[in-house]
Amino acid sequence: MQQDIASSASPSKSTAVAFTIGAQLVGAVFLYLILKAEGGLQIVGLLALLGLGFFVLEKQPWIAEQAMASFARVPLVSIITAGIIVIGFPFVVGSNTYVLHLLIVAQLYAVLALALNFQLGSANIPNFATGASYGIGAYVSALLAVNFGVSFWLTLPIAALAATLFGFIIGIPSMRTRDTYLALVTIAFGVVVHQLLNNFEWTGGPNGLVGIPAPSLFGHSFADPLVIFGWKLPSQANFYYLSAVLVVIAIVTAHRLHSSRIGLAWNALRADEIAAKAQGINVSWYKVLAFAVDAFLAAFAGTIYAFYVSYISPDNFTFLVSVTIMTMVIVGGMDNIFGVIVGAFLLTILPEKLRAFSDYRLLFFGVVIIGFLMIRPQGLFPQRMRRYGGE
């Protein structure tokens, strides 16, 4: 009875502010601790603590409801706090370039996971070609920069358009298949793209592309350290903030699409495709659109990745990449923006931190994933029911 009252009561503004700031700070501290952890015992302890937290959420769902109510009550406070944490994180990390590298990769994978979530989470379309879209964006931008000297900022939209075209190309023939057969079609497309990148001479073949120039902005090269108010940050900080901007764009896009007629149509497809068609929804168009949006965002992530590492090869965009991204969406929580981001960060950082277990790293990684799915079968942050306004 107390839980029902707690879940239905709206928190006061002061309580909502305190809870919002406190929850985000706790999350930031935990992220910092797991990034800095080195010994196997530290990793196991932090994972056990995380598992305990999700176990409590599973047994006491009203806590999550109160949290969502608090964030909804003071959205501006939530945004400002998150912005301060994101901007300030490189200053806390300092000169630790390894931690910054992990954060950059985690943010790029978060964008890829959000892109795939439009299909897998919103419309229940299994797509194993996200890694191929990621690679197309990286290669198109890298080839333009290396061979024609095109600016990074100009390659971004060009690569996105090229990948979007690929999304339409894979989406249209996929409309004749469903479920597992659709998954097989996307797997085939991903393999074909990987083989083409591996065999064409103009893509560098298996040797890849070397010497991708670092982008520059207002005369500042991203290969140089970033100086802010006299504080000197490593050059990785440039790409950290660039990736953070891309994550924000992906979040806003995901939120807007989820709340639009397009998001409603995708959810209708997920619930019952035949019923959606009977209600006048153009099923084929919305499926193809999901492929195109996924490819569009994935290309942005691929472009940033290519210019960040300055070297790419077909091995960076294998079928395993697509499987990893799909796992992030499933573990984080399908059709849940925050859950997908958490899943992306967790599954990016964990494999690196589990290196402390040497040859047993992949075994521990699999055990951890299975453990989290046993605790939260619907994902760490499950899909939530739509709210259309009103009390």
mmCIF file of C-alpha atoms in Angstrom:
data_model
loop_
_atom_site.group_PDB
_atom_site.id
_atom_site.type_symbol
_atom_site.label_atom_id
_atom_site.label_comp_id
_atom_site.label_asym_id
_atom_site.label_seq_id
_atom_site.Cartn_x
_atom_site.Cartn_y
_atom_site.Cartn_z
ATOM 1 C CA MET A 1 0.000 0.000 0.000
ATOM 2 C CA GLN A 2 2.836 2.386 0.856
ATOM 3 C CA GLN A 3 4.508 1.564 -2.441
ATOM 4 C CA ASP A 4 1.337 2.393 -4.362
ATOM 5 C CA ILE A 5 1.035 5.716 -2.539
ATOM 6 C CA ALA A 6 4.688 6.500 -3.153
ATOM 7 C CA SER A 7 4.439 5.711 -6.847
ATOM 8 C CA SER A 8 1.320 7.809 -7.349
ATOM 9 C CA ALA A 9 2.402 10.836 -5.319
ATOM 10 C CA SER A 10 4.265 13.558 -7.164
ATOM 11 C CA PRO A 11 7.452 14.671 -5.350
ATOM 12 C CA SER A 12 7.791 18.254 -4.182
ATOM 13 C CA LYS A 13 10.034 20.526 -6.216
ATOM 14 C CA SER A 14 12.796 20.616 -3.589
ATOM 15 C CA THR A 15 12.724 16.820 -3.272
ATOM 16 C CA ALA A 16 12.810 16.442 -7.043
ATOM 17 C CA VAL A 17 15.799 18.799 -7.331
ATOM 18 C CA ALA A 18 17.727 16.984 -4.595
ATOM 19 C CA PHE A 19 16.928 13.567 -6.034
ATOM 20 C CA THR A 20 17.785 14.597 -9.608
ATOM 21 C CA ILE A 21 21.145 16.104 -8.721
ATOM 22 C CA GLY A 22 21.982 13.291 -6.295
ATOM 23 C CA ALA A 23 21.131 10.517 -8.755
ATOM 24 C CA GLN A 24 23.248 12.038 -11.513
ATOM 25 C CA LEU A 25 26.183 12.624 -9.192
ATOM 26 C CA VAL A 26 26.010 9.020 -7.961
ATOM 27 C CA GLY A 27 26.034 7.838 -11.567
ATOM 28 C CA ALA A 28 29.007 10.061 -12.414
ATOM 29 C CA VAL A 29 30.965 8.865 -9.366
ATOM 30 C CA PHE A 30 30.283 5.221 -10.226
ATOM 31 C CA LEU A 31 31.409 5.809 -13.825
ATOM 32 C CA TYR A 32 34.606 7.446 -12.563
ATOM 33 C CA LEU A 33 35.308 4.592 -10.151
ATOM 34 C CA ILE A 34 34.841 1.864 -12.741
ATOM 35 C CA LEU A 35 36.981 3.763 -15.255
ATOM 36 C CA LYS A 36 39.793 4.136 -12.718
ATOM 37 C CA ALA A 37 39.519 0.596 -11.288
ATOM 38 C CA GLU A 38 42.433 -1.655 -12.155
ATOM 39 C CA GLY A 39 42.535 -4.746 -9.930
ATOM 40 C CA GLY A 40 40.177 -7.677 -10.422
ATOM 41 C CA LEU A 41 38.775 -7.331 -6.906
ATOM 42 C CA GLN A 42 37.848 -3.693 -7.504
ATOM 43 C CA ILE A 43 36.023 -4.592 -10.722
ATOM 44 C CA VAL A 44 34.158 -7.472 -9.080
ATOM 45 C CA GLY A 45 33.184 -5.270 -6.130
ATOM 46 C CA LEU A 46 31.834 -2.506 -8.353
ATOM 47 C CA LEU A 47 29.915 -4.970 -10.514
ATOM 48 C CA ALA A 48 28.436 -6.586 -7.409
ATOM 49 C CA LEU A 49 27.364 -3.149 -6.190
ATOM 50 C CA LEU A 50 25.805 -2.380 -9.557
ATOM 51 C CA GLY A 51 24.020 -5.724 -9.602
ATOM 52 C CA LEU A 52 22.674 -5.095 -6.103
ATOM 53 C CA GLY A 53 21.334 -1.722 -7.207
ATOM 54 C CA PHE A 54 19.443 -3.218 -10.140
ATOM 55 C CA PHE A 55 18.167 -6.049 -7.921
ATOM 56 C CA VAL A 56 16.646 -3.452 -5.591
ATOM 57 C CA LEU A 57 15.064 -1.665 -8.568
ATOM 58 C CA GLU A 58 13.577 -4.951 -9.755
ATOM 59 C CA LYS A 59 12.061 -5.690 -6.340
ATOM 60 C CA GLN A 60 11.010 -2.107 -5.595
ATOM 61 C CA PRO A 61 9.711 -0.649 -8.902
ATOM 62 C CA TRP A 62 8.284 2.418 -7.156
ATOM 63 C CA ILE A 63 11.856 3.740 -6.770
ATOM 64 C CA ALA A 64 12.221 3.996 -10.543
ATOM 65 C CA GLU A 65 8.789 5.619 -10.772
ATOM 66 C CA GLN A 66 9.775 8.234 -8.217
ATOM 67 C CA ALA A 67 13.015 8.841 -10.062
ATOM 68 C CA MET A 68 11.218 9.402 -13.362
ATOM 69 C CA ALA A 69 8.717 11.688 -11.649
ATOM 70 C CA SER A 70 11.558 13.731 -10.157
ATOM 71 C CA PHE A 71 13.342 14.110 -13.490
ATOM 72 C CA ALA A 72 10.081 15.064 -15.180
ATOM 73 C CA ARG A 73 9.299 17.633 -12.457
ATOM 74 C CA VAL A 74 12.566 19.565 -12.904
ATOM 75 C CA PRO A 75 13.829 18.818 -16.433
ATOM 76 C CA LEU A 76 15.927 22.005 -16.600
ATOM 77 C CA VAL A 77 17.829 21.038 -13.443
ATOM 78 C CA SER A 78 18.425 17.597 -14.912
ATOM 79 C CA ILE A 79 19.791 19.018 -18.174
ATOM 80 C CA ILE A 80 22.046 21.567 -16.446
ATOM 81 C CA THR A 81 23.439 18.964 -14.032
ATOM 82 C CA ALA A 82 24.110 16.519 -16.848
ATOM 83 C CA GLY A 83 25.809 19.272 -18.874
ATOM 84 C CA ILE A 84 28.088 20.234 -15.982
ATOM 85 C CA ILE A 85 29.054 16.593 -15.406
ATOM 86 C CA VAL A 86 29.809 15.978 -19.089
ATOM 87 C CA ILE A 87 31.825 19.179 -19.468
ATOM 88 C CA GLY A 88 33.698 18.681 -16.210
ATOM 89 C CA PHE A 89 34.572 14.989 -16.597
ATOM 90 C CA PRO A 90 37.809 15.546 -18.611
ATOM 91 C CA PHE A 91 39.023 17.967 -15.921
ATOM 92 C CA VAL A 92 38.470 15.303 -13.247
ATOM 93 C CA VAL A 93 40.170 12.626 -15.336
ATOM 94 C CA GLY A 94 43.102 14.925 -16.062
ATOM 95 C CA SER A 95 45.866 13.607 -18.301
ATOM 96 C CA ASN A 96 44.634 9.996 -18.303
ATOM 97 C CA THR A 97 44.327 9.528 -22.073
ATOM 98 C CA TYR A 98 43.238 5.893 -21.719
ATOM 99 C CA VAL A 99 40.129 6.870 -19.757
ATOM 100 C CA LEU A 100 39.321 9.605 -22.265
ATOM 101 C CA HIS A 101 39.699 7.085 -25.086
ATOM 102 C CA LEU A 102 37.223 4.725 -23.415
ATOM 103 C CA LEU A 103 34.756 7.580 -22.957
ATOM 104 C CA ILE A 104 35.028 8.600 -26.627
ATOM 105 C CA VAL A 105 34.442 5.051 -27.847
ATOM 106 C CA ALA A 106 31.579 4.597 -25.356
ATOM 107 C CA GLN A 107 29.881 7.756 -26.612
ATOM 108 C CA LEU A 108 30.209 6.681 -30.246
ATOM 109 C CA TYR A 109 28.752 3.276 -29.403
ATOM 110 C CA ALA A 110 25.939 5.026 -27.538
ATOM 111 C CA VAL A 111 25.055 6.832 -30.774
ATOM 112 C CA LEU A 112 25.164 3.546 -32.700
ATOM 113 C CA ALA A 113 22.956 1.880 -30.090
ATOM 114 C CA LEU A 114 20.457 4.749 -30.220
ATOM 115 C CA ALA A 115 20.431 4.455 -34.015
ATOM 116 C CA LEU A 116 19.707 0.726 -33.878
ATOM 117 C CA ASN A 117 17.099 1.279 -31.163
ATOM 118 C CA PHE A 118 14.840 2.955 -33.739
ATOM 119 C CA GLN A 119 14.605 -0.413 -35.472
ATOM 120 C CA LEU A 120 15.085 -3.071 -32.818
ATOM 121 C CA GLY A 121 13.453 -1.241 -29.922
ATOM 122 C CA SER A 122 10.789 0.921 -31.539
ATOM 123 C CA ALA A 123 9.746 -1.206 -34.521
ATOM 124 C CA ASN A 124 11.067 -4.683 -33.612
ATOM 125 C CA ILE A 125 13.158 -4.898 -36.790
ATOM 126 C CA PRO A 126 16.344 -6.964 -36.269
ATOM 127 C CA ASN A 127 19.208 -5.298 -38.131
ATOM 128 C CA PHE A 128 22.695 -6.785 -38.154
ATOM 129 C CA ALA A 129 24.019 -4.248 -40.665
ATOM 130 C CA THR A 130 24.522 -1.281 -38.329
ATOM 131 C CA GLY A 131 28.250 -2.024 -38.316
ATOM 132 C CA ALA A 132 28.204 -1.777 -42.118
ATOM 133 C CA SER A 133 26.541 1.674 -41.972
ATOM 134 C CA TYR A 134 29.143 2.657 -39.387
ATOM 135 C CA GLY A 135 31.894 1.529 -41.776
ATOM 136 C CA ILE A 136 30.384 3.268 -44.798
ATOM 137 C CA GLY A 137 30.324 6.567 -42.905
ATOM 138 C CA ALA A 138 33.940 6.096 -41.826
ATOM 139 C CA TYR A 139 35.224 5.113 -45.275
ATOM 140 C CA VAL A 140 33.326 7.752 -47.253
ATOM 141 C CA SER A 141 34.574 10.563 -45.027
ATOM 142 C CA ALA A 142 38.124 9.171 -44.849
ATOM 143 C CA LEU A 143 38.396 8.722 -48.629
ATOM 144 C CA LEU A 144 37.162 12.262 -49.240
ATOM 145 C CA ALA A 145 39.654 13.691 -46.756
ATOM 146 C CA VAL A 146 42.675 11.612 -47.827
ATOM 147 C CA ASN A 147 42.200 11.677 -51.613
ATOM 148 C CA PHE A 148 40.513 15.041 -52.170
ATOM 149 C CA GLY A 149 41.391 17.078 -49.079
ATOM 150 C CA VAL A 150 37.743 17.646 -48.138
ATOM 151 C CA SER A 151 37.227 19.204 -44.716
ATOM 152 C CA PHE A 152 36.001 16.986 -41.881
ATOM 153 C CA TRP A 153 32.958 19.210 -41.362
ATOM 154 C CA LEU A 154 31.949 18.793 -45.004
ATOM 155 C CA THR A 155 32.506 15.029 -44.991
ATOM 156 C CA LEU A 156 30.027 14.646 -42.107
ATOM 157 C CA PRO A 157 26.852 15.368 -44.139
ATOM 158 C CA ILE A 158 28.220 13.664 -47.270
ATOM 159 C CA ALA A 159 28.997 10.460 -45.376
ATOM 160 C CA ALA A 160 25.590 10.599 -43.666
ATOM 161 C CA LEU A 161 23.803 10.924 -47.019
ATOM 162 C CA ALA A 162 25.841 8.057 -48.495
ATOM 163 C CA ALA A 163 24.992 5.805 -45.548
ATOM 164 C CA THR A 164 21.340 6.841 -45.716
ATOM 165 C CA LEU A 165 21.271 5.771 -49.359
ATOM 166 C CA PHE A 166 22.700 2.447 -48.213
ATOM 167 C CA GLY A 167 19.911 2.278 -45.638
ATOM 168 C CA PHE A 168 17.311 2.642 -48.383
ATOM 169 C CA ILE A 169 19.114 0.074 -50.538
ATOM 170 C CA ILE A 170 19.072 -2.522 -47.777
ATOM 171 C CA GLY A 171 15.622 -1.520 -46.534
ATOM 172 C CA ILE A 172 13.670 -1.860 -49.778
ATOM 173 C CA PRO A 173 14.498 -5.526 -50.555
ATOM 174 C CA SER A 174 14.190 -6.367 -46.868
ATOM 175 C CA MET A 175 10.484 -5.526 -46.998
ATOM 176 C CA ARG A 176 9.791 -8.906 -48.573
ATOM 177 C CA THR A 177 11.047 -10.698 -45.461
ATOM 178 C CA ARG A 178 10.169 -10.768 -41.763
ATOM 179 C CA ASP A 179 11.631 -11.855 -38.429
ATOM 180 C CA THR A 180 14.528 -14.303 -38.739
ATOM 181 C CA TYR A 181 14.609 -14.048 -42.535
ATOM 182 C CA LEU A 182 14.918 -10.282 -42.272
ATOM 183 C CA ALA A 183 17.800 -10.744 -39.832
ATOM 184 C CA LEU A 184 19.527 -13.047 -42.346
ATOM 185 C CA VAL A 185 19.160 -10.436 -45.103
ATOM 186 C CA THR A 186 20.821 -7.764 -42.939
ATOM 187 C CA ILE A 187 23.600 -10.188 -41.992
ATOM 188 C CA ALA A 188 24.222 -10.840 -45.688
ATOM 189 C CA PHE A 189 24.376 -7.097 -46.449
ATOM 190 C CA GLY A 190 26.840 -6.565 -43.625
ATOM 191 C CA VAL A 191 29.083 -9.370 -44.848
ATOM 192 C CA VAL A 192 28.944 -8.062 -48.431
ATOM 193 C CA VAL A 193 29.973 -4.557 -47.351
ATOM 194 C CA HIS A 194 32.844 -5.950 -45.252
ATOM 195 C CA GLN A 195 34.080 -8.055 -48.174
ATOM 196 C CA LEU A 196 33.897 -5.116 -50.579
ATOM 197 C CA LEU A 197 35.898 -2.912 -48.228
ATOM 198 C CA ASN A 198 38.390 -5.741 -47.866
ATOM 199 C CA ASN A 199 38.863 -6.354 -51.609
ATOM 200 C CA PHE A 200 38.621 -2.978 -53.352
ATOM 201 C CA GLU A 201 42.010 -1.378 -53.999
ATOM 202 C CA TRP A 202 40.688 2.157 -53.679
ATOM 203 C CA THR A 203 39.554 1.447 -50.100
ATOM 204 C CA GLY A 204 43.033 0.267 -49.149
ATOM 205 C CA GLY A 205 41.972 -3.374 -49.044
ATOM 206 C CA PRO A 206 42.872 -5.266 -45.853
ATOM 207 C CA ASN A 207 45.531 -2.647 -45.086
ATOM 208 C CA GLY A 208 42.900 0.050 -44.674
ATOM 209 C CA LEU A 209 43.379 3.801 -44.899
ATOM 210 C CA VAL A 210 46.257 5.551 -43.159
ATOM 211 C CA GLY A 211 46.934 9.216 -42.488
ATOM 212 C CA ILE A 212 43.413 10.532 -42.032
ATOM 213 C CA PRO A 213 43.973 14.197 -41.073
ATOM 214 C CA ALA A 214 42.760 15.545 -37.766
ATOM 215 C CA PRO A 215 39.881 18.036 -38.063
ATOM 216 C CA SER A 216 40.296 21.659 -37.116
ATOM 217 C CA LEU A 217 37.883 24.309 -35.868
ATOM 218 C CA PHE A 218 38.569 28.065 -35.919
ATOM 219 C CA GLY A 219 42.253 27.385 -36.469
ATOM 220 C CA HIS A 220 42.526 24.864 -33.624
ATOM 221 C CA SER A 221 43.634 21.389 -34.700
ATOM 222 C CA PHE A 222 42.071 18.478 -32.866
ATOM 223 C CA ALA A 223 45.536 16.886 -32.812
ATOM 224 C CA ASP A 224 46.683 19.613 -30.385
ATOM 225 C CA PRO A 225 45.971 19.724 -26.646
ATOM 226 C CA LEU A 226 42.851 21.618 -25.621
ATOM 227 C CA VAL A 227 43.442 24.588 -23.328
ATOM 228 C CA ILE A 228 40.416 25.873 -21.378
ATOM 229 C CA PHE A 229 40.883 28.719 -18.879
ATOM 230 C CA GLY A 230 44.551 27.843 -18.559
ATOM 231 C CA TRP A 231 43.792 24.152 -17.952
ATOM 232 C CA LYS A 232 45.603 21.968 -20.488
ATOM 233 C CA LEU A 233 43.705 18.843 -21.528
ATOM 234 C CA PRO A 234 45.029 16.050 -23.809
ATOM 235 C CA SER A 235 44.151 16.137 -27.498
ATOM 236 C CA GLN A 236 41.605 13.378 -26.888
ATOM 237 C CA ALA A 237 39.473 15.964 -25.083
ATOM 238 C CA ASN A 238 38.677 17.545 -28.485
ATOM 239 C CA PHE A 239 37.054 14.341 -29.691
ATOM 240 C CA TYR A 240 35.464 13.738 -26.292
ATOM 241 C CA TYR A 241 33.484 16.974 -26.532
ATOM 242 C CA LEU A 242 32.725 16.381 -30.225
ATOM 243 C CA SER A 243 31.375 12.914 -29.417
ATOM 244 C CA ALA A 244 29.363 14.373 -26.529
ATOM 245 C CA VAL A 245 27.711 16.835 -28.925
ATOM 246 C CA LEU A 246 26.836 13.944 -31.238
ATOM 247 C CA VAL A 247 25.311 12.034 -28.311
ATOM 248 C CA VAL A 248 23.159 15.058 -27.447
ATOM 249 C CA ILE A 249 21.997 15.306 -31.072
ATOM 250 C CA ALA A 250 21.175 11.584 -31.076
ATOM 251 C CA ILE A 251 19.238 11.883 -27.797
ATOM 252 C CA VAL A 252 17.209 14.863 -29.032
ATOM 253 C CA THR A 253 16.528 13.071 -32.326
ATOM 254 C CA ALA A 254 15.477 9.890 -30.519
ATOM 255 C CA HIS A 255 13.199 11.791 -28.147
ATOM 256 C CA ARG A 256 11.570 13.800 -30.927
ATOM 257 C CA LEU A 257 11.023 10.755 -33.127
ATOM 258 C CA HIS A 258 9.672 8.698 -30.236
ATOM 259 C CA SER A 259 7.132 11.411 -29.443
ATOM 260 C CA SER A 260 6.108 11.920 -33.075
ATOM 261 C CA ARG A 261 3.720 10.115 -35.392
ATOM 262 C CA ILE A 262 6.716 8.235 -36.767
ATOM 263 C CA GLY A 263 7.498 6.819 -33.331
ATOM 264 C CA LEU A 264 3.866 5.848 -32.857
ATOM 265 C CA ALA A 265 3.868 4.103 -36.239
ATOM 266 C CA TRP A 266 7.045 2.184 -35.342
ATOM 267 C CA ASN A 267 5.505 1.094 -32.042
ATOM 268 C CA ALA A 268 2.382 -0.021 -33.910
ATOM 269 C CA LEU A 269 4.580 -2.188 -36.151
ATOM 270 C CA ARG A 270 6.202 -3.678 -33.096
ATOM 271 C CA ALA A 271 2.859 -4.511 -31.501
ATOM 272 C CA ASP A 272 1.134 -6.030 -34.542
ATOM 273 C CA GLU A 273 2.155 -5.405 -38.137
ATOM 274 C CA ILE A 274 -1.126 -6.670 -39.600
ATOM 275 C CA ALA A 275 -3.190 -4.480 -37.274
ATOM 276 C CA ALA A 276 -0.997 -1.475 -38.140
ATOM 277 C CA LYS A 277 -1.584 -2.067 -41.838
ATOM 278 C CA ALA A 278 -5.315 -2.355 -41.202
ATOM 279 C CA GLN A 279 -5.246 1.064 -39.531
ATOM 280 C CA GLY A 280 -3.812 2.636 -42.678
ATOM 281 C CA ILE A 281 -0.142 2.753 -41.671
ATOM 282 C CA ASN A 282 2.234 2.397 -44.619
ATOM 283 C CA VAL A 283 4.212 -0.481 -43.130
ATOM 284 C CA SER A 284 6.830 -0.693 -45.888
ATOM 285 C CA TRP A 285 7.613 3.028 -45.792
ATOM 286 C CA TYR A 286 8.083 3.162 -42.034
ATOM 287 C CA LYS A 287 10.313 0.084 -42.099
ATOM 288 C CA VAL A 288 12.540 1.599 -44.790
ATOM 289 C CA LEU A 289 12.564 4.891 -42.875
ATOM 290 C CA ALA A 290 13.842 3.050 -39.780
ATOM 291 C CA PHE A 291 16.726 1.622 -41.838
ATOM 292 C CA ALA A 292 17.548 5.078 -43.208
ATOM 293 C CA VAL A 293 17.532 6.830 -39.807
ATOM 294 C CA ASP A 294 19.724 4.088 -38.343
ATOM 295 C CA ALA A 295 22.259 4.453 -41.175
ATOM 296 C CA PHE A 296 22.198 8.268 -40.984
ATOM 297 C CA LEU A 297 23.212 8.416 -37.315
ATOM 298 C CA ALA A 298 25.661 5.518 -37.631
ATOM 299 C CA ALA A 299 27.514 7.387 -40.384
ATOM 300 C CA PHE A 300 28.110 10.375 -38.096
ATOM 301 C CA ALA A 301 29.646 8.075 -35.497
ATOM 302 C CA GLY A 302 31.773 6.384 -38.163
ATOM 303 C CA THR A 303 33.085 9.709 -39.439
ATOM 304 C CA ILE A 304 34.156 10.881 -35.996
ATOM 305 C CA TYR A 305 35.768 7.520 -35.286
ATOM 306 C CA ALA A 306 37.775 7.590 -38.528
ATOM 307 C CA PHE A 307 39.163 11.070 -37.890
ATOM 308 C CA TYR A 308 39.818 10.251 -34.247
ATOM 309 C CA VAL A 309 41.958 7.140 -34.774
ATOM 310 C CA SER A 310 43.368 8.431 -38.129
ATOM 311 C CA TYR A 311 43.485 4.837 -39.391
ATOM 312 C CA ILE A 312 40.671 2.481 -40.335
ATOM 313 C CA SER A 313 40.489 -1.008 -41.821
ATOM 314 C CA PRO A 314 37.677 -3.474 -42.612
ATOM 315 C CA ASP A 315 38.409 -5.240 -39.317
ATOM 316 C CA ASN A 316 36.947 -2.229 -37.492
ATOM 317 C CA PHE A 317 33.508 -2.861 -39.019
ATOM 318 C CA THR A 318 32.911 -6.594 -38.851
ATOM 319 C CA PHE A 319 29.717 -8.528 -38.140
ATOM 320 C CA LEU A 320 30.804 -8.701 -34.493
ATOM 321 C CA VAL A 321 30.388 -4.923 -34.229
ATOM 322 C CA SER A 322 26.727 -5.205 -35.220
ATOM 323 C CA VAL A 323 26.180 -8.021 -32.717
ATOM 324 C CA THR A 324 27.797 -5.928 -29.978
ATOM 325 C CA ILE A 325 25.555 -2.945 -30.737
ATOM 326 C CA MET A 326 22.464 -5.168 -30.696
ATOM 327 C CA THR A 327 23.559 -6.578 -27.331
ATOM 328 C CA MET A 328 23.866 -3.039 -25.964
ATOM 329 C CA VAL A 329 20.269 -2.270 -26.939
ATOM 330 C CA ILE A 330 18.920 -5.495 -25.463
ATOM 331 C CA VAL A 331 20.876 -5.286 -22.208
ATOM 332 C CA GLY A 332 20.196 -1.569 -21.704
ATOM 333 C CA GLY A 333 16.474 -1.823 -22.426
ATOM 334 C CA MET A 334 14.792 -1.677 -25.821
ATOM 335 C CA ASP A 335 12.950 1.536 -26.695
ATOM 336 C CA ASN A 336 14.387 3.241 -23.614
ATOM 337 C CA ILE A 337 16.788 6.050 -24.532
ATOM 338 C CA PHE A 338 18.513 6.232 -21.162
ATOM 339 C CA GLY A 339 18.731 2.444 -20.890
ATOM 340 C CA VAL A 340 20.333 2.112 -24.323
ATOM 341 C CA ILE A 341 23.005 4.669 -23.397
ATOM 342 C CA VAL A 342 23.737 2.877 -20.113
ATOM 343 C CA GLY A 343 23.995 -0.426 -21.979
ATOM 344 C CA ALA A 344 26.419 1.099 -24.487
ATOM 345 C CA PHE A 345 28.690 2.521 -21.790
ATOM 346 C CA LEU A 346 28.584 -0.674 -19.734
ATOM 347 C CA LEU A 347 29.390 -3.026 -22.623
ATOM 348 C CA THR A 348 32.141 -0.735 -23.931
ATOM 349 C CA ILE A 349 33.954 -0.340 -20.632
ATOM 350 C CA LEU A 350 33.470 -3.852 -19.209
ATOM 351 C CA PRO A 351 35.563 -5.784 -21.780
ATOM 352 C CA GLU A 352 38.490 -3.443 -21.148
ATOM 353 C CA LYS A 353 38.249 -3.608 -17.380
ATOM 354 C CA LEU A 354 37.885 -7.393 -17.392
ATOM 355 C CA ARG A 355 41.351 -7.685 -18.944
ATOM 356 C CA ALA A 356 42.489 -8.131 -15.353
ATOM 357 C CA PHE A 357 41.204 -11.705 -15.666
ATOM 358 C CA SER A 358 43.481 -12.354 -18.654
ATOM 359 C CA ASP A 359 42.425 -15.507 -20.574
ATOM 360 C CA TYR A 360 39.121 -15.702 -18.693
ATOM 361 C CA ARG A 361 38.063 -12.190 -19.719
ATOM 362 C CA LEU A 362 35.395 -13.245 -22.231
ATOM 363 C CA LEU A 363 34.061 -15.876 -19.827
ATOM 364 C CA PHE A 364 33.594 -13.281 -17.072
ATOM 365 C CA PHE A 365 32.102 -10.857 -19.574
ATOM 366 C CA GLY A 366 29.489 -13.427 -20.616
ATOM 367 C CA VAL A 367 28.721 -14.285 -16.993
ATOM 368 C CA VAL A 368 28.192 -10.612 -16.142
ATOM 369 C CA ILE A 369 25.812 -10.083 -19.083
ATOM 370 C CA ILE A 370 23.813 -13.201 -18.217
ATOM 371 C CA GLY A 371 23.694 -12.106 -14.586
ATOM 372 C CA PHE A 372 22.297 -8.679 -15.439
ATOM 373 C CA LEU A 373 19.678 -10.212 -17.744
ATOM 374 C CA MET A 374 18.653 -12.627 -14.998
ATOM 375 C CA ILE A 375 18.191 -9.719 -12.592
ATOM 376 C CA ARG A 376 16.448 -7.488 -15.157
ATOM 377 C CA PRO A 377 14.984 -9.741 -17.893
ATOM 378 C CA GLN A 378 13.526 -6.762 -19.798
ATOM 379 C CA GLY A 379 16.810 -4.864 -19.754
ATOM 380 C CA LEU A 380 18.467 -2.672 -17.148
ATOM 381 C CA PHE A 381 15.927 0.094 -17.850
ATOM 382 C CA PRO A 382 12.880 -1.544 -19.475
ATOM 383 C CA GLN A 383 10.583 0.006 -22.015
ATOM 384 C CA ARG A 384 8.082 2.375 -20.413
ATOM 385 C CA MET A 385 4.443 2.908 -21.291
ATOM 386 C CA ARG A 386 3.674 5.939 -23.379
ATOM 387 C CA ARG A 387 2.198 8.992 -21.695
ATOM 388 C CA TYR A 388 -0.003 11.285 -23.723
ATOM 389 C CA GLY A 389 -0.377 14.113 -21.240
ATOM 390 C CA GLY A 390 -2.691 14.753 -18.336
ATOM 391 C CA GLU A 391 -2.357 13.529 -14.762
#
